[in-house]
C-alpha cells in the first residue's frame, strides 16, 4: 500500500521543517531524500529515526523503485 511521503530536499532548511511537522502525524512514513545519503542519515538521527533517509539525485535518476511505496512527493 502506498502510504509514504517522499520529500526531495528533505534534509535542507525548508524540507526538514516540513518533515519535522509531518513526522509528528506520520511517524516512520516520511522519506527525506537528496543527493547526500550522509546528510539524510544525520537528519534522520536528529529526528530520532522517525523519518527514513534516502539517497536520491533527481538529475540522475535511473531507478524509480523508490516511488513504489510513495503516495505523495514533495520537492523543496
Backbone as JSON, one array per atom type, in Angstrom:
{
  "sequence": "XXXXXXXXXXXXXXXXXXXXXXXXXXXXXXXXXXXXXXXXXXXXXXXXXXXXXXXXXXXXXXXXXXXXXXXXXXXX",
  "N": [[0.85, -1.18, 0.0], [0.56, 2.19, -0.83], [1.8, 4.54, 1.18], [3.67, 6.31, 2.06], [5.41, 9.47, 2.35], [7.44, 11.28, 0.29], [10.06, 13.48, 0.54], [11.91, 15.4, -1.4], [14.9, 16.93, -0.98], [14.71, 16.94, 1.65], [16.4, 17.15, 3.87], [17.3, 19.7, 3.96], [16.88, 23.21, 4.91], [14.14, 24.12, 4.51], [12.87, 21.71, 3.72], [13.42, 19.98, 5.92], [12.03, 21.27, 7.91], [9.4, 20.91, 7.05], [9.35, 18.1, 7.09], [9.72, 17.63, 9.82], [7.32, 18.54, 10.93], [5.46, 16.89, 9.65], [6.27, 14.31, 10.47], [5.36, 14.08, 13.03], [2.72, 13.5, 12.79], [2.73, 11.43, 10.97], [4.65, 9.24, 11.78], [7.6, 7.46, 10.85], [6.8, 7.27, 8.24], [7.7, 9.14, 6.54], [9.93, 9.96, 4.03], [13.04, 11.31, 3.73], [14.98, 12.8, 1.33], [17.82, 13.28, -0.81], [20.77, 14.3, -2.62], [22.87, 13.54, -0.97], [23.42, 10.86, 1.01], [24.54, 10.71, 3.55], [23.93, 13.17, 4.74], [21.15, 12.99, 4.8], [20.89, 10.79, 6.51], [22.04, 11.83, 8.85], [20.15, 13.83, 9.47], [17.92, 12.22, 9.88], [18.74, 10.85, 12.18], [18.84, 13.02, 13.92], [16.14, 13.47, 14.12], [15.36, 11.38, 15.72], [15.22, 9.0, 14.3], [12.66, 8.83, 13.19], [12.04, 9.36, 10.64], [12.75, 8.31, 7.28], [15.83, 7.94, 5.8], [17.13, 8.63, 2.53], [19.05, 8.27, -0.41], [18.93, 10.25, -3.25], [19.1, 11.47, -6.41], [17.64, 13.61, -8.42], [18.4, 14.55, -10.89], [19.81, 12.52, -11.98], [18.39, 10.11, -12.09], [17.79, 6.78, -12.35], [16.6, 4.58, -11.4], [13.42, 4.07, -10.47], [12.2, 2.81, -8.38], [12.02, 3.68, -5.76], [9.73, 5.11, -5.64], [7.67, 3.33, -5.43], [6.3, 2.88, -2.99], [5.35, 5.33, -2.4], [3.01, 7.82, -1.82], [2.73, 10.55, -1.88], [4.68, 13.15, -3.21], [7.02, 15.56, -2.5], [8.87, 18.28, -3.6], [11.39, 20.29, -2.58]],
  "CA": [[0.0, 0.0, 0.0], [1.31, 3.44, -0.9], [1.45, 5.34, 2.35], [4.78, 7.16, 2.45], [5.58, 10.8, 1.78], [8.83, 11.5, -0.08], [10.44, 14.89, 0.47], [13.19, 15.6, -2.06], [15.44, 18.12, -0.32], [14.15, 16.79, 2.99], [17.32, 17.47, 4.96], [17.61, 21.14, 3.91], [16.15, 24.04, 5.87], [12.69, 24.07, 4.28], [12.44, 20.31, 3.72], [13.46, 19.4, 7.26], [10.93, 21.88, 8.66], [8.19, 20.19, 6.63], [9.47, 16.73, 7.59], [9.54, 17.64, 11.27], [5.89, 18.68, 11.22], [4.74, 15.71, 9.16], [6.63, 13.1, 11.2], [4.56, 14.02, 14.26], [1.43, 12.9, 12.41], [3.02, 10.21, 10.2], [5.99, 8.74, 12.12], [8.14, 6.35, 10.06], [6.16, 7.29, 6.92], [8.3, 10.24, 5.8], [11.25, 9.7, 3.44], [13.78, 12.53, 3.4], [15.92, 12.4, 0.3], [18.64, 14.25, -1.51], [21.96, 13.71, -3.23], [23.8, 13.04, 0.04], [22.83, 9.95, 1.99], [25.05, 11.01, 4.9], [23.14, 14.29, 5.28], [19.81, 12.45, 5.1], [21.04, 9.94, 7.69], [22.26, 12.72, 10.0], [18.87, 14.47, 9.79], [17.07, 11.17, 10.44], [19.19, 10.64, 13.56], [18.38, 14.21, 14.66], [14.71, 13.27, 14.32], [15.2, 10.12, 16.45], [14.92, 7.98, 13.29], [11.23, 8.77, 12.87], [11.96, 9.53, 9.2], [13.56, 7.35, 6.55], [16.78, 8.62, 4.92], [17.25, 8.02, 1.2], [19.87, 8.99, -1.38], [18.17, 10.42, -4.47], [19.52, 12.59, -7.26], [16.61, 13.7, -9.45], [19.05, 14.82, -12.17], [20.47, 11.3, -12.44], [17.54, 9.04, -11.59], [17.65, 5.66, -13.27], [15.77, 3.58, -10.74], [12.25, 4.73, -9.9], [11.57, 1.91, -7.41], [11.77, 4.41, -4.52], [8.36, 5.65, -5.72], [6.69, 2.25, -5.32], [5.51, 3.0, -1.77], [5.12, 6.76, -2.17], [1.71, 8.37, -2.21], [2.87, 11.99, -2.07], [6.05, 13.57, -3.47], [7.26, 17.0, -2.34], [10.21, 18.73, -4.0], [11.64, 21.61, -1.99]],
  "C": [[0.89, 1.24, 0.0], [0.88, 4.35, 0.24], [2.53, 6.36, 2.68], [4.76, 8.5, 1.71], [7.07, 11.0, 1.54], [9.07, 13.0, -0.2], [11.83, 14.96, -0.14], [13.72, 16.94, -1.58], [15.02, 18.11, 1.14], [15.09, 17.06, 4.14], [17.79, 18.92, 4.92], [16.73, 21.91, 4.89], [14.64, 23.93, 5.71], [12.17, 22.64, 4.38], [12.42, 19.7, 5.1], [12.38, 20.01, 8.15], [9.6, 21.19, 8.33], [8.2, 18.78, 7.2], [9.2, 16.66, 9.09], [8.06, 17.74, 11.66], [5.12, 17.42, 10.81], [5.04, 14.45, 9.97], [5.86, 12.97, 12.52], [3.22, 13.35, 14.0], [1.64, 11.54, 11.74], [4.42, 9.68, 10.54], [6.34, 7.52, 11.27], [7.48, 6.22, 8.69], [6.78, 8.34, 6.01], [9.69, 9.82, 5.31], [11.88, 11.05, 3.14], [14.91, 12.13, 2.46], [16.65, 13.58, -0.29], [19.87, 13.55, -2.05], [22.89, 13.07, -2.22], [23.08, 12.15, 1.05], [23.29, 10.29, 3.4], [24.3, 12.18, 5.53], [21.72, 13.84, 5.63], [19.85, 11.61, 6.37], [21.23, 10.79, 8.95], [20.96, 13.39, 10.43], [17.92, 13.44, 10.4], [17.45, 10.9, 11.89], [18.77, 11.81, 14.45], [16.89, 14.09, 15.0], [14.39, 11.93, 14.98], [14.75, 8.98, 15.52], [13.43, 7.76, 13.06], [10.96, 9.09, 11.41], [12.93, 8.55, 8.56], [14.52, 8.11, 5.63], [16.91, 7.88, 3.59], [18.16, 8.88, 0.35], [19.08, 9.05, -2.68], [18.65, 11.66, -5.2], [18.54, 12.66, -8.43], [17.2, 14.01, -10.83], [19.7, 13.58, -12.77], [19.69, 10.09, -11.95], [17.34, 7.98, -12.66], [16.7, 4.61, -12.71], [14.63, 4.29, -10.02], [11.57, 3.89, -8.82], [11.29, 2.6, -6.07], [10.33, 4.93, -4.48], [7.28, 4.59, -5.51], [5.77, 2.38, -4.09], [5.1, 4.43, -1.46], [3.75, 7.18, -2.69], [1.8, 9.85, -2.54], [4.34, 12.33, -2.21], [6.12, 15.09, -3.36], [8.69, 17.29, -2.76], [10.4, 20.14, -3.47], [13.08, 22.03, -2.22]]
}
